[in-house]
Tab-separated table of C-alpha atoms and ligand atoms in Angstrom:
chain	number	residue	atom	x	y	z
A	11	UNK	CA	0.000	0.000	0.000
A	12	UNK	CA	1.055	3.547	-0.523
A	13	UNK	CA	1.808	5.474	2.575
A	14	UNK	CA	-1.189	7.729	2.461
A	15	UNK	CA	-5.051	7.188	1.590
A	16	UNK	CA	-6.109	10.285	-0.339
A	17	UNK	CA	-8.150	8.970	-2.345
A	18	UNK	CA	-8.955	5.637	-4.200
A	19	UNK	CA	-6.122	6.133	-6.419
A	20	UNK	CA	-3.969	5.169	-3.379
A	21	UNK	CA	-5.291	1.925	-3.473
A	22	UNK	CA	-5.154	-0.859	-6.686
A	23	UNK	CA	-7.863	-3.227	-7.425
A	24	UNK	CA	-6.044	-6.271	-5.334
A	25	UNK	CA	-5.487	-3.862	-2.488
A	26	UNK	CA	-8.756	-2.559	-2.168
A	27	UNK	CA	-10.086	-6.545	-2.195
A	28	UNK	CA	-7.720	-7.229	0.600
A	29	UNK	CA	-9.367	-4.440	2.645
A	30	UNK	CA	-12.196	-5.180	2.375
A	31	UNK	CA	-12.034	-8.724	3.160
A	32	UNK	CA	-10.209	-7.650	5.868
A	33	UNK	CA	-12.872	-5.307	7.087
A	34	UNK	CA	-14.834	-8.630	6.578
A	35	UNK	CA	-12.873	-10.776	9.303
A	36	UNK	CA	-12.338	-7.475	11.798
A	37	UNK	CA	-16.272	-7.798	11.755
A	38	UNK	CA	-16.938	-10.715	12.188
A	39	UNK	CA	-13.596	-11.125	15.153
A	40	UNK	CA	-15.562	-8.220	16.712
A	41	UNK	CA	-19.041	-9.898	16.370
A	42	UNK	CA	-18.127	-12.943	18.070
A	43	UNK	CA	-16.448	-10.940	21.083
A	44	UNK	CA	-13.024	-11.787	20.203
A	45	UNK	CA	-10.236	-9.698	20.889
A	46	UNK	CA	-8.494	-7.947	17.973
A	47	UNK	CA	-5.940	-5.836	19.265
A	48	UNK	CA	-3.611	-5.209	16.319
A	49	UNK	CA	-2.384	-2.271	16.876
A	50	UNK	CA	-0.808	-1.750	20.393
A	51	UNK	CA	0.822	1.301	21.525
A	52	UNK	CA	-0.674	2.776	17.903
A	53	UNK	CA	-2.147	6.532	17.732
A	54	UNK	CA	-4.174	8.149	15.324
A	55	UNK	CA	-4.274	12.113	15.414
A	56	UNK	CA	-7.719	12.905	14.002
A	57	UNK	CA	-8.293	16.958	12.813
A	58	UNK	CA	-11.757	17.752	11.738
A	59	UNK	CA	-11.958	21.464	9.825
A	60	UNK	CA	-15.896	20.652	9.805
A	61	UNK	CA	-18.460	18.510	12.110
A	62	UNK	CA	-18.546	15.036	11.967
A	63	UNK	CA	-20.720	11.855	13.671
A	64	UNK	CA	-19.399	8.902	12.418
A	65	UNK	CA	-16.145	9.467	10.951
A	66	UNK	CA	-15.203	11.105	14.660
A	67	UNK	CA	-16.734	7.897	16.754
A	68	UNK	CA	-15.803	4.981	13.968
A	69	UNK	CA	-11.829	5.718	14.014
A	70	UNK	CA	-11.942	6.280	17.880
A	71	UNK	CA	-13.701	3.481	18.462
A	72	UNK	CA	-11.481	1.516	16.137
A	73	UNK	CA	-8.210	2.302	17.436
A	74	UNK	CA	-9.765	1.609	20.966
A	75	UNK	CA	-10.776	-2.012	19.343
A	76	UNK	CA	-7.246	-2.422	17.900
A	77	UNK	CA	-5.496	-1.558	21.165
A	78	UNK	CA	-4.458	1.629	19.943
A	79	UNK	CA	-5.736	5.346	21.075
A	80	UNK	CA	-7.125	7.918	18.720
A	81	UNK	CA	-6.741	12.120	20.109
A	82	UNK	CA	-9.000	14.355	18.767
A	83	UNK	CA	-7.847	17.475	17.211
A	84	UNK	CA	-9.537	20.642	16.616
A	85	UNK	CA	-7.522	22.820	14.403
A	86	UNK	CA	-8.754	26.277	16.153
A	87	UNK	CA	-7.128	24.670	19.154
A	88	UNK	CA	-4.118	23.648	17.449
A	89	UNK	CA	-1.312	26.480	16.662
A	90	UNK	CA	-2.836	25.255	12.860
A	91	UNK	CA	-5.615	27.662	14.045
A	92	UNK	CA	-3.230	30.620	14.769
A	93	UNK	CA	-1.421	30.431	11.622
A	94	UNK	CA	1.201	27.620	11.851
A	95	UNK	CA	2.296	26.211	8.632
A	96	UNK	CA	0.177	22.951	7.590
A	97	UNK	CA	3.817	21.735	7.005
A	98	UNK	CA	5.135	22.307	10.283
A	99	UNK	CA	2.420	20.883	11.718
A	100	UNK	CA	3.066	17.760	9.502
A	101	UNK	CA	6.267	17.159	10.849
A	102	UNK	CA	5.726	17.739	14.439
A	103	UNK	CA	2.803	15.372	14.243
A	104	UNK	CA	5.039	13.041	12.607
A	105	UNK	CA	7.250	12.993	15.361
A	106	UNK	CA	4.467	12.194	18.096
A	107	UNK	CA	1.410	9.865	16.732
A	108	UNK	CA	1.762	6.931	14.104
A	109	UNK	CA	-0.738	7.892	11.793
A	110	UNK	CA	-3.250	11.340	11.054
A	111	UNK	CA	-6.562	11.500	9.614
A	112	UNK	CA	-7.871	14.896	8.526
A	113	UNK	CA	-11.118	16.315	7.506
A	114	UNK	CA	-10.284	19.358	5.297
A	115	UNK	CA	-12.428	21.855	3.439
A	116	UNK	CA	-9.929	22.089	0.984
A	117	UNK	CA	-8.033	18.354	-0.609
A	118	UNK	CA	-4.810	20.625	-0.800
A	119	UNK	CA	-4.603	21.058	2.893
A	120	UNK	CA	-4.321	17.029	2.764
A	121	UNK	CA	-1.970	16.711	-0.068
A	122	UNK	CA	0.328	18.989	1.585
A	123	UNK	CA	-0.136	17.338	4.994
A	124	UNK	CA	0.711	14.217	3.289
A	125	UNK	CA	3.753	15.405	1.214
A	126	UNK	CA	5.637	16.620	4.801
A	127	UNK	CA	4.242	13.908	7.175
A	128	UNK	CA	6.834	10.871	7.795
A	129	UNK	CA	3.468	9.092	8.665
A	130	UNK	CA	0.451	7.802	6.661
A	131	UNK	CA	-2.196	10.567	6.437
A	132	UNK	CA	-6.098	9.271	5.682
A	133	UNK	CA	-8.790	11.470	4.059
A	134	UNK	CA	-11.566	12.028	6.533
A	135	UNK	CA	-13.958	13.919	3.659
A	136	UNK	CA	-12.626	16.297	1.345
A	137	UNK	CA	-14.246	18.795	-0.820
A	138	UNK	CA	-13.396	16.106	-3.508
A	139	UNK	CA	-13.259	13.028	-1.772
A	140	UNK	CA	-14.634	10.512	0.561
A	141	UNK	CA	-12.830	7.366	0.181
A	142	UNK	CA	-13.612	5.931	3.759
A	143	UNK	CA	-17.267	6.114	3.248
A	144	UNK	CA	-16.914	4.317	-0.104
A	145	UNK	CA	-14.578	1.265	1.527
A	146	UNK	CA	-18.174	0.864	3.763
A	147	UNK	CA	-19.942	1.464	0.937
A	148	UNK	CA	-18.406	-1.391	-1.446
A	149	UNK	CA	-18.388	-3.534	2.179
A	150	UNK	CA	-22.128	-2.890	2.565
A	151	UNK	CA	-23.153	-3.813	-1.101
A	152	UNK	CA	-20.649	-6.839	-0.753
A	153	UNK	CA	-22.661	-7.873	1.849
A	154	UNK	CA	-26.010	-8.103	-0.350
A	155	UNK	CA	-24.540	-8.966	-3.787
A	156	UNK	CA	-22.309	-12.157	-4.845
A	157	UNK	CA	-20.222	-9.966	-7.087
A	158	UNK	CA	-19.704	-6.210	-7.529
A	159	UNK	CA	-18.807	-6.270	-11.272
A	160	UNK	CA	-22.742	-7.027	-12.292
A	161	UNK	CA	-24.216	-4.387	-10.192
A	162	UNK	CA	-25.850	-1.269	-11.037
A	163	UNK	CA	-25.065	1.660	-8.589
A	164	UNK	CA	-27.494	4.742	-9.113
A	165	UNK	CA	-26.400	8.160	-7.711
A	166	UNK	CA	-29.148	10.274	-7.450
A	167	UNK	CA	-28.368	14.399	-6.465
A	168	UNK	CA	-24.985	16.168	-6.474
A	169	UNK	CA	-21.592	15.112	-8.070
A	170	UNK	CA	-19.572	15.797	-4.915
A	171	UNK	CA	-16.819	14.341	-2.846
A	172	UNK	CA	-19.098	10.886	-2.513
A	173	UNK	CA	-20.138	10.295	-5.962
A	174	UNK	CA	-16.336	11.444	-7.134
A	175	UNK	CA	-15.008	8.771	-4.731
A	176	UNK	CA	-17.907	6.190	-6.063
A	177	UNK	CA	-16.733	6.791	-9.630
A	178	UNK	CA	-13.402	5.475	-8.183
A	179	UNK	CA	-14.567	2.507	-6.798
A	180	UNK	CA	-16.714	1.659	-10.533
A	181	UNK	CA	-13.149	1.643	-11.625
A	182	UNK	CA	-11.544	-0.487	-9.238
A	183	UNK	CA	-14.853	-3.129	-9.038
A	184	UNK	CA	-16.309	-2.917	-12.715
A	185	UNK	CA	-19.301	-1.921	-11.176
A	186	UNK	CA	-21.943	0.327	-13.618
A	187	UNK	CA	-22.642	4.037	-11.955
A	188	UNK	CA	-25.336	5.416	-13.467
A	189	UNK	CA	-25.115	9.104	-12.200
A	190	UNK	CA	-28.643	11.365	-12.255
A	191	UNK	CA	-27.176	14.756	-11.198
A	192	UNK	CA	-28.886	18.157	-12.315
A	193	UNK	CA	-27.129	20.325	-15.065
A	194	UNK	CA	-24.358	21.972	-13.428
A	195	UNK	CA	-24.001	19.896	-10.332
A	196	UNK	CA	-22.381	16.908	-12.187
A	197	UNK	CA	-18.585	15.539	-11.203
A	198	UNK	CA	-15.776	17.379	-12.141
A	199	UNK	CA	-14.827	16.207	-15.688
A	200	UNK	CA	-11.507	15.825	-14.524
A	201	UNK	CA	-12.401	13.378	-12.042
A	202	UNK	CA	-14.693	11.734	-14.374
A	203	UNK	CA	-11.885	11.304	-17.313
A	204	UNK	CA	-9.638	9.708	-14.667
A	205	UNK	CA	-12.090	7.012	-13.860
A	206	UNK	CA	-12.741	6.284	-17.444
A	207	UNK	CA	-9.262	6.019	-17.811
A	208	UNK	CA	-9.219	3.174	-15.727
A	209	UNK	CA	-12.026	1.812	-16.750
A	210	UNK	CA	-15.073	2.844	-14.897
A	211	UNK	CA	-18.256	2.031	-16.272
A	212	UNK	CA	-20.134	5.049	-16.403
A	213	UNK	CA	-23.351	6.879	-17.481
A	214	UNK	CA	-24.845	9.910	-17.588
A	215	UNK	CA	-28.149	9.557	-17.383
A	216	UNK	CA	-30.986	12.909	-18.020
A	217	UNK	CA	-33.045	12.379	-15.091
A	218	UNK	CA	-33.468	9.972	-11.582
A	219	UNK	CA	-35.709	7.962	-13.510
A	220	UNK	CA	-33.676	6.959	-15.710
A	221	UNK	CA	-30.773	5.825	-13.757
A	222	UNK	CA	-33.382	4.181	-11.067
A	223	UNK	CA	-34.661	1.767	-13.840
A	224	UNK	CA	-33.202	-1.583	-13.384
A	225	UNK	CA	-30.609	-0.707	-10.601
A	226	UNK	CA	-29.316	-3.089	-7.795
A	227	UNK	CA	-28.582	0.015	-5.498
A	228	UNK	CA	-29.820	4.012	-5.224
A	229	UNK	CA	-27.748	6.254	-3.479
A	230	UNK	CA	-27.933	9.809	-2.238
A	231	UNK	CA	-26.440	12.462	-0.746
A	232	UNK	CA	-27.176	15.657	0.726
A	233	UNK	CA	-27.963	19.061	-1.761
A	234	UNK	CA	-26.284	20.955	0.560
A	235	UNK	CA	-22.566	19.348	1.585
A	236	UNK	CA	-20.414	20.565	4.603
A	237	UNK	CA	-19.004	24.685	2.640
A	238	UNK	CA	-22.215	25.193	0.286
A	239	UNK	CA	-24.125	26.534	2.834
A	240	UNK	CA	-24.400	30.219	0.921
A	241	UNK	CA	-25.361	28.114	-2.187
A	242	UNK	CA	-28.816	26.608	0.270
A	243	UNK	CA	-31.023	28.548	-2.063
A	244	UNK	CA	-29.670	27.853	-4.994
A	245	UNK	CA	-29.431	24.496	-4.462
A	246	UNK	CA	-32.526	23.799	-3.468
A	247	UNK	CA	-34.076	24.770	-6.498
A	248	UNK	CA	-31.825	22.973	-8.429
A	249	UNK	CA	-32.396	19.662	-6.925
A	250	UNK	CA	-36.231	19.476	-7.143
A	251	UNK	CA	-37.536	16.474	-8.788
A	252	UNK	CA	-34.182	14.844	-7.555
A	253	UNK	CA	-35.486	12.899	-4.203
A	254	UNK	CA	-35.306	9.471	-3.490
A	255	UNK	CA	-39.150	8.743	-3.155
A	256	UNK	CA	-41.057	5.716	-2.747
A	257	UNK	CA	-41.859	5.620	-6.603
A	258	UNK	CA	-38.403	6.272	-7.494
A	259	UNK	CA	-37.712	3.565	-5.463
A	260	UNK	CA	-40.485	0.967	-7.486
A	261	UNK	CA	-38.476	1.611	-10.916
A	262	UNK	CA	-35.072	-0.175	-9.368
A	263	UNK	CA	-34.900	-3.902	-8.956
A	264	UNK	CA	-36.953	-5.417	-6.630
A	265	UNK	CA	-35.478	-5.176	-3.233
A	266	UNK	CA	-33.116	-2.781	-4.682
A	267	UNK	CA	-30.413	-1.108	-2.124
A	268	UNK	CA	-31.059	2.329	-0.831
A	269	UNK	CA	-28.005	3.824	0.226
A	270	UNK	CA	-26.939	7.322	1.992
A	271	UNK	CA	-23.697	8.418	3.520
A	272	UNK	CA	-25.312	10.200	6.214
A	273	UNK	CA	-26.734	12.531	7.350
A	274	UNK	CA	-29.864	12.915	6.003
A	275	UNK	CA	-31.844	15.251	5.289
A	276	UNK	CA	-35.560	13.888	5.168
A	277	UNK	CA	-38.009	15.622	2.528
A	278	UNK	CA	-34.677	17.091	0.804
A	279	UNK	CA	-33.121	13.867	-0.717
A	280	UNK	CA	-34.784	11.159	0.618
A	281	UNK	CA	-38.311	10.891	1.853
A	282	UNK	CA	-38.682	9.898	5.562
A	283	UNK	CA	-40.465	6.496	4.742
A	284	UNK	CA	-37.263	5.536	2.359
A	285	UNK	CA	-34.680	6.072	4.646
A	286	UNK	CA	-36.613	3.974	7.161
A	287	UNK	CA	-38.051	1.453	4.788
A	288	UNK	CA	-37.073	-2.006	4.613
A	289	UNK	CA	-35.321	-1.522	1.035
A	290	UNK	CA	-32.903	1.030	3.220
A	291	UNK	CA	-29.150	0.071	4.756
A	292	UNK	CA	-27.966	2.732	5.952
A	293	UNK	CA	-27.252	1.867	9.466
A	294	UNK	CA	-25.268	-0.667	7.783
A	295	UNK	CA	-23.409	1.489	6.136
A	296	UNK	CA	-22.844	3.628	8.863
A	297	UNK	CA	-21.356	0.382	11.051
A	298	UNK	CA	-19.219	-0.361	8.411
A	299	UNK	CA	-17.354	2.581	8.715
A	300	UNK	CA	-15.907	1.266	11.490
A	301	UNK	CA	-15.281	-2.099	10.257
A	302	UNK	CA	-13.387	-0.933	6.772
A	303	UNK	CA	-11.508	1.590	8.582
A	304	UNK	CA	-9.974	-0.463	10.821
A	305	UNK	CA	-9.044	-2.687	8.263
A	306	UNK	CA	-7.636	0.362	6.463
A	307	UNK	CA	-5.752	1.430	9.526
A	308	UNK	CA	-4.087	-2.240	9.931
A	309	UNK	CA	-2.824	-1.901	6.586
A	310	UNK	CA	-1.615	1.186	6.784
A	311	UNK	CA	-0.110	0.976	10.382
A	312	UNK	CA	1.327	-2.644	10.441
B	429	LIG	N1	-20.820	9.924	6.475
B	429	LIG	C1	-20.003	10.675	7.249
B	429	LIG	O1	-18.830	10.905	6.941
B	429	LIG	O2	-20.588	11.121	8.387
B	429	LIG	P1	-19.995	12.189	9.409
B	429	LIG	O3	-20.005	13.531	8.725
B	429	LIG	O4	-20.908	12.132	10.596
B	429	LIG	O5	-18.583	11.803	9.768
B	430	LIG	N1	-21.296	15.356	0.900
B	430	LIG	C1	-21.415	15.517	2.331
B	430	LIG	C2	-20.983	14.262	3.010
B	430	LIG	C3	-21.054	14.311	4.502
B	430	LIG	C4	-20.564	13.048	5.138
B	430	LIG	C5	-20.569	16.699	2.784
B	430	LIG	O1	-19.475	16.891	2.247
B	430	LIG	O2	-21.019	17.449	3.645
């Protein structure tokens, strides 16, 4: 593995099968109450720019699970806040904790983390990227399909840091992302030629509808991500006639995935009785978090 997970670049195809069978046996170790402590005398330095549930709790748990302690940093108490260098505070870190996971506005504030840190640095969210959620992602839908490569993955809502990392994964898994996005709200093209590039099967489609029909799995994200707050307005309007609903729903496969990152926001993207129907695996998702991550953070730190 490469030192650092940015993004799913970091990772090739075998790799990212190794984690996630690995996040397969850290689940079920944990399941059956037996001890997994991996990673003694590990520490994780975790610096979140913006709020955060599960990312927060599912790395501190983990490194608790693996023996290992996780500090939480909050940049405006850090010397980051007063003005120290990113840099600097790569190195120092570098000198204290064995690994740092950051949730940036900006990807460049990783990059450069990553490019003076002597230690692996993992992407916590990104304004381009998510890769973490997508590891429980493809560890959710392995969990419901026999084989990734024959699935059809519908993104419903905003090209943003999720669907960008999902577009990722199509490349490493063969899976087909059918992506339903409003007109200017689709993935950066840059993003999207890099995927192709390696193969990701890909398709625009004109509305929800038309992704929905036929697919194993619908996912969706919020219209408003974590620095688009000014854009609310905007982006409200844009979005209409792109929620998950009940009849969007009926036009997938029967018993067809429904699939958000988290968190919701009910009546935006997702009707309430989607997100709680029976079709929905979200909690799932959400567990998994903890379960790829470790596996991520074995890799990485062992
Ligand atoms: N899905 C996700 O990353 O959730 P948090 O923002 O709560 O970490
Ligand atoms: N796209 C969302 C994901 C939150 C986990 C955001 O960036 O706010």
């Amino acid at each position: 593995m490469k030192k650092d997970f940015l993004t799913l670049l970091d990772v090739d195809s075998g790799e990212l099968a190794a984690l996630l069978a690995e996040a397969e046996r850290l689940k079920a170790l944990r399941r059956e109450g037996r001890p997994h402590a991996l990673l003694p005398g590990s520490s994780l330095g975790m610096i979140f720019e913006k709020a955060s549930t599960r990312t927060r709790v599912s790395f501190e748990a983990g490194m608790h699970d693996l023996g290992g302690h996780a500090l939480f940093l909050n940049p405006t108490d850090l010397q980051l806040g007063r003005g120290e260098m990113v840099r600097d505070t790569a190195r120092v870190l570098s000198r204290y904790v064995s690994a740092v996971m950051i949730r940036a506005y900006k990807h460049s504030t990783l990059e450069e983390f990553a490019r003076y840190a002597s230690i692996p640095v993992i992407n916590g969210l990104s304004d381009i990227a998510h890769p973490c959620q997508v590891l429980a992602d493809l560890l959710t839908l392995k969990e419901h399909f026999a084989s990734l490569k024959e699935l059809r993955l519908a993104w419903i809502g905003d090209g943003n840091n999720v669907c960008n990392s999902l577009l990722l994964a199509s490349a490493h898994t063969g899976l087909e992302l059918r992506v339903a996005c409003p007109p200017g709200y689709r993935p950066p093209q840059e993003i999207v030629d890099e995927a192709r590039s390696r193969g990701a099967v890909l398709t625009f489609c004109r509305t929800p509808e038309e992704a929905a029909k036929g697919a194993h799995a619908l996912y969706t994200d919020v219209w408003v991500s974590m620095g688009n707050e000014a854009e609310r307005e905007a982006r409200l309007r844009a979005f209409r006639g792109y929620t998950v609903t009940a009849d969007l729903v009926r036009m997938a496969e029967p018993d067809a995935l429904v699939m958000h990152c988290l968190p919701a926001h009910r009546g935006e993207e997702i009707t309430d009785d989607v997100i709680e129907g029976p079709q929905s695996v979200v909690w799932d998702q959400a567990e998994n978090r903890l379960h790829a991550q470790k596996a991520l953070l074995v890799r990485l730190l062992r």
